[in-house]
């Protein structure tokens, strides 16, 4: 039985592909930051010829992974 890869997954094809500029705008950073994420393989990306695209779901996953929940404070103490 053949294992299904991400490339064979029909849901992966439906994902919106974002340019480096679009990712930088969504993260409110310079284009250097998403390019560094790609170079360090810290985010999933797709090569289309010489162009690089980041799936919207990969960006959402990256943001979710960095989410820090607030600490519950005790009554009477300031944070």
C-alpha angles and dihedrals in degrees: 000000000000117000114233113239127205089256090059093048109107091205091060090060092056092058115108113247115221128203121233088254092054092049091049090051092050091049092042091233137115119274088254092075098058090042089054090049088054094046091050091045090236093134133041114253141172127225116217105182105303093337125095124213130185119214112238090232090056090054091049090049091050091052092046091051091056095047113125117200118220118255115246109241126214120246114273096020125104119224 
